[in-house]
Amino acid sequence: MHPMTLYHTPTSPFARKVRVVAHERGLTDHINEIHAQLRTPENQVLAVSPTGKVPALVVQGGPDKGLVLVESTTICEYLEQFGDTPALQPAGGPAYWQEKALDGFAHALLDSIAWRGRDNRRPEGERSPGFVALEAERQVRCFDDLERRADELAQVEVSLSRILVAVALDFFLLRIAGEDWRPGRPRLTEWHGRMTARPSFVATSPF
């Protein structure tokens, strides 16, 4: 397998998704990780992508040499080609679309948490309480829905969408100070605990 370089930050949930996938696929020995300094002129990602965003994966050999991939979904799809562990998403059919539906749900939840977290870090006079309240309500709805769907989550040991759900739940605990989604959601809490005990999650934990 040809070598690759992954630009990331330890707290980026989307980069963490890629890093978890690399561990689950057994690819970490082939991927050089670079902790990028974002939002500064020294941002290393700018040397390979004008987006300046993480995750960014640079392929350094083989037929795809020079390829630069950004956005976690695209990178994870690329990494699925490699390794000899079971695939992290179905090849097609209804199971594939169930997987994609959960993945889209997880992305929407994670976006909401990220938006709210950024607003909370603004100076007090620049915050948008109405916006934060709407996102908080969205997150409660999503957490309650995931609690009801805990049996569905547990039907598959690990998949791309389930990785992102668990990453999003961790990211909420990291970014939304003073709040905890776990009280009153015992089944989701149990599932999350099993997921985050996996070696891939332990190795990429931002806590």
GROMACS .gro file of C-alpha atoms in nm:
model
  207
    1MET     CA    1   0.000   0.000   0.000
    2HIS     CA    2   0.127   0.349  -0.086
    3PRO     CA    3   0.198   0.606   0.189
    4MET     CA    4  -0.037   0.893   0.274
    5THR     CA    5  -0.031   1.204   0.492
    6LEU     CA    6  -0.331   1.311   0.697
    7TYR     CA    7  -0.358   1.669   0.821
    8HIS     CA    8  -0.575   1.694   1.131
    9THR     CA    9  -0.629   1.863   1.465
   10PRO     CA   10  -0.687   1.654   1.777
   11THR     CA   11  -1.023   1.817   1.853
   12SER     CA   12  -1.169   1.819   1.499
   13PRO     CA   13  -1.456   1.567   1.503
   14PHE     CA   14  -1.448   1.521   1.127
   15ALA     CA   15  -1.075   1.454   1.134
   16ARG     CA   16  -1.132   1.217   1.424
   17LYS     CA   17  -1.380   1.019   1.215
   18VAL     CA   18  -1.107   0.966   0.954
   19ARG     CA   19  -0.851   0.873   1.218
   20VAL     CA   20  -1.088   0.620   1.375
   21VAL     CA   21  -1.151   0.468   1.032
   22ALA     CA   22  -0.776   0.443   0.970
   23HIS     CA   23  -0.738   0.249   1.295
   24GLU     CA   24  -1.037   0.025   1.222
   25ARG     CA   25  -0.900  -0.054   0.874
   26GLY     CA   26  -0.550  -0.125   1.008
   27LEU     CA   27  -0.394   0.156   0.805
   28THR     CA   28  -0.218   0.366   1.068
   29ASP     CA   29   0.130   0.238   0.973
   30HIS     CA   30   0.076   0.377   0.622
   31ILE     CA   31  -0.056   0.721   0.723
   32ASN     CA   32   0.166   0.998   0.853
   33GLU     CA   33  -0.040   1.230   1.072
   34ILE     CA   34   0.039   1.601   1.087
   35HIS     CA   35  -0.120   1.815   1.358
   36ALA     CA   36  -0.201   2.131   1.161
   37GLN     CA   37  -0.216   2.483   1.304
   38LEU     CA   38  -0.537   2.624   1.160
   39ARG     CA   39  -0.646   2.987   1.117
   40THR     CA   40  -0.289   3.113   1.112
   41PRO     CA   41  -0.050   3.200   0.825
   42GLU     CA   42   0.150   2.893   0.932
   43ASN     CA   43  -0.142   2.658   0.852
   44GLN     CA   44   0.033   2.357   0.697
   45VAL     CA   45  -0.278   2.250   0.506
   46LEU     CA   46  -0.248   2.557   0.281
   47ALA     CA   47   0.057   2.399   0.120
   48VAL     CA   48  -0.162   2.119  -0.019
   49SER     CA   49  -0.516   2.262  -0.029
   50PRO     CA   50  -0.647   2.619  -0.056
   51THR     CA   51  -0.935   2.523   0.175
   52GLY     CA   52  -0.697   2.522   0.469
   53LYS     CA   53  -0.934   2.279   0.642
   54VAL     CA   54  -0.893   1.945   0.814
   55PRO     CA   55  -0.913   1.663   0.749
   56ALA     CA   56  -0.702   1.664   0.435
   57LEU     CA   57  -0.543   1.349   0.298
   58VAL     CA   58  -0.250   1.355   0.055
   59VAL     CA   59  -0.169   1.038  -0.139
   60GLN     CA   60   0.206   1.006  -0.191
   61GLY     CA   61   0.246   0.699  -0.410
   62GLY     CA   62   0.084   0.457  -0.648
   63PRO     CA   63  -0.159   0.547  -0.928
   64ASP     CA   64  -0.321   0.817  -0.712
   65LYS     CA   65   0.007   0.990  -0.627
   66GLY     CA   66  -0.052   1.361  -0.570
   67LEU     CA   67  -0.423   1.322  -0.501
   68VAL     CA   68  -0.551   1.554  -0.227
   69LEU     CA   69  -0.880   1.463  -0.063
   70VAL     CA   70  -1.074   1.688   0.173
   71GLU     CA   71  -1.399   1.631   0.366
   72SER     CA   72  -1.430   1.328   0.590
   73THR     CA   73  -1.689   1.136   0.388
   74THR     CA   74  -1.473   1.138   0.075
   75ILE     CA   75  -1.159   1.044   0.267
   76CYS     CA   76  -1.331   0.757   0.447
   77GLU     CA   77  -1.467   0.624   0.119
   78TYR     CA   78  -1.115   0.630  -0.023
   79LEU     CA   79  -0.968   0.448   0.279
   80GLU     CA   80  -1.233   0.176   0.251
   81GLN     CA   81  -1.036   0.040  -0.048
   82PHE     CA   82  -0.749  -0.064   0.174
   83GLY     CA   83  -0.692  -0.304   0.461
   84ASP     CA   84  -0.821  -0.656   0.512
   85THR     CA   85  -1.081  -0.593   0.783
   86PRO     CA   86  -1.457  -0.604   0.713
   87ALA     CA   87  -1.600  -0.309   0.519
   88LEU     CA   88  -1.740  -0.025   0.727
   89GLN     CA   89  -2.046   0.021   0.509
   90PRO     CA   90  -2.265  -0.212   0.300
   91ALA     CA   91  -2.192  -0.240  -0.071
   92GLY     CA   92  -2.549  -0.162  -0.178
   93GLY     CA   93  -2.916  -0.231  -0.137
   94PRO     CA   94  -3.145  -0.123   0.149
   95ALA     CA   95  -2.870  -0.170   0.409
   96TYR     CA   96  -2.652   0.081   0.222
   97TRP     CA   97  -2.925   0.344   0.230
   98GLN     CA   98  -2.995   0.279   0.597
   99GLU     CA   99  -2.626   0.340   0.659
  100LYS     CA  100  -2.625   0.660   0.451
  101ALA     CA  101  -2.939   0.785   0.629
  102LEU     CA  102  -2.774   0.744   0.970
  103ASP     CA  103  -2.455   0.904   0.841
  104GLY     CA  104  -2.648   1.208   0.719
  105PHE     CA  105  -2.826   1.231   1.054
  106ALA     CA  106  -2.492   1.222   1.237
  107HIS     CA  107  -2.347   1.493   1.010
  108ALA     CA  108  -2.646   1.719   1.079
  109LEU     CA  109  -2.610   1.668   1.455
  110LEU     CA  110  -2.237   1.730   1.443
  111ASP     CA  111  -2.280   2.047   1.238
  112SER     CA  112  -2.530   2.174   1.495
  113ILE     CA  113  -2.290   2.108   1.783
  114ALA     CA  114  -2.003   2.274   1.596
  115TRP     CA  115  -2.211   2.585   1.516
  116ARG     CA  116  -2.326   2.617   1.875
  117GLY     CA  117  -1.976   2.564   2.009
  118ARG     CA  118  -1.836   2.838   1.785
  119ASP     CA  119  -2.107   3.081   1.892
  120ASN     CA  120  -2.034   3.008   2.259
  121ARG     CA  121  -1.669   3.101   2.205
  122ARG     CA  122  -1.750   3.444   2.064
  123PRO     CA  123  -1.725   3.756   2.283
  124GLU     CA  124  -2.045   3.791   2.484
  125GLY     CA  125  -2.169   4.089   2.284
  126GLU     CA  126  -2.135   3.899   1.955
  127ARG     CA  127  -2.329   3.589   2.054
  128SER     CA  128  -2.671   3.496   1.915
  129PRO     CA  129  -2.888   3.358   2.198
  130GLY     CA  130  -3.178   3.281   1.966
  131PHE     CA  131  -2.955   3.082   1.733
  132VAL     CA  132  -2.800   2.893   2.024
  133ALA     CA  133  -3.144   2.808   2.164
  134LEU     CA  134  -3.260   2.668   1.830
  135GLU     CA  135  -2.949   2.452   1.798
  136ALA     CA  136  -2.984   2.333   2.158
  137GLU     CA  137  -3.340   2.223   2.086
  138ARG     CA  138  -3.224   2.045   1.772
  139GLN     CA  139  -2.960   1.858   1.970
  140VAL     CA  140  -3.209   1.747   2.237
  141ARG     CA  141  -3.439   1.611   1.965
  142CYS     CA  142  -3.151   1.422   1.807
  143PHE     CA  143  -3.031   1.276   2.136
  144ASP     CA  144  -3.383   1.162   2.223
  145ASP     CA  145  -3.419   1.004   1.879
  146LEU     CA  146  -3.089   0.820   1.920
  147GLU     CA  147  -3.202   0.691   2.260
  148ARG     CA  148  -3.512   0.546   2.095
  149ARG     CA  149  -3.295   0.394   1.821
  150ALA     CA  150  -3.034   0.240   2.049
  151ASP     CA  151  -3.129  -0.113   1.941
  152GLU     CA  152  -3.078  -0.012   1.578
  153LEU     CA  153  -2.736   0.129   1.657
  154ALA     CA  154  -2.638  -0.193   1.833
  155GLN     CA  155  -2.738  -0.415   1.540
  156VAL     CA  156  -2.403  -0.342   1.369
  157GLU     CA  157  -2.083  -0.354   1.573
  158VAL     CA  158  -1.914  -0.068   1.387
  159SER     CA  159  -1.978   0.126   1.067
  160LEU     CA  160  -1.896   0.467   0.921
  161SER     CA  161  -2.224   0.616   1.043
  162ARG     CA  162  -2.194   0.469   1.391
  163ILE     CA  163  -1.841   0.600   1.419
  164LEU     CA  164  -1.968   0.949   1.339
  165VAL     CA  165  -2.257   0.924   1.586
  166ALA     CA  166  -2.017   0.830   1.865
  167VAL     CA  167  -1.775   1.106   1.761
  168ALA     CA  168  -2.061   1.359   1.770
  169LEU     CA  169  -2.166   1.250   2.120
  170ASP     CA  170  -1.807   1.290   2.240
  171PHE     CA  171  -1.777   1.628   2.067
  172PHE     CA  172  -2.084   1.759   2.252
  173LEU     CA  173  -1.921   1.672   2.585
  174LEU     CA  174  -1.603   1.847   2.470
  175ARG     CA  175  -1.753   2.163   2.324
  176ILE     CA  176  -2.075   2.238   2.516
  177ALA     CA  177  -1.952   2.328   2.861
  178GLY     CA  178  -2.171   2.246   3.159
  179GLU     CA  179  -2.409   2.018   2.966
  180ASP     CA  180  -2.428   1.641   2.939
  181TRP     CA  181  -2.650   1.448   2.698
  182ARG     CA  182  -2.627   1.123   2.901
  183PRO     CA  183  -2.874   1.172   3.193
  184GLY     CA  184  -3.209   1.017   3.107
  185ARG     CA  185  -3.067   0.829   2.807
  186PRO     CA  186  -2.934   0.502   2.953
  187ARG     CA  187  -2.941   0.291   2.637
  188LEU     CA  188  -2.759   0.550   2.428
  189THR     CA  189  -2.509   0.597   2.712
  190GLU     CA  190  -2.439   0.223   2.720
  191TRP     CA  191  -2.394   0.206   2.343
  192HIS     CA  192  -2.166   0.512   2.345
  193GLY     CA  193  -1.957   0.354   2.619
  194ARG     CA  194  -1.902   0.040   2.413
  195MET     CA  195  -1.806   0.240   2.106
  196THR     CA  196  -1.562   0.470   2.283
  197ALA     CA  197  -1.395   0.173   2.453
  198ARG     CA  198  -1.279   0.049   2.112
  199PRO     CA  199  -0.903   0.088   2.061
  200SER     CA  200  -0.964   0.319   1.764
  201PHE     CA  201  -1.156   0.563   1.984
  202VAL     CA  202  -0.915   0.539   2.275
  203ALA     CA  203  -0.621   0.616   2.042
  204THR     CA  204  -0.793   0.926   1.898
  205SER     CA  205  -0.960   1.063   2.212
  206PRO     CA  206  -0.950   1.444   2.239
  207PHE     CA  207  -1.007   1.436   2.615
   0.00000   0.00000   0.00000
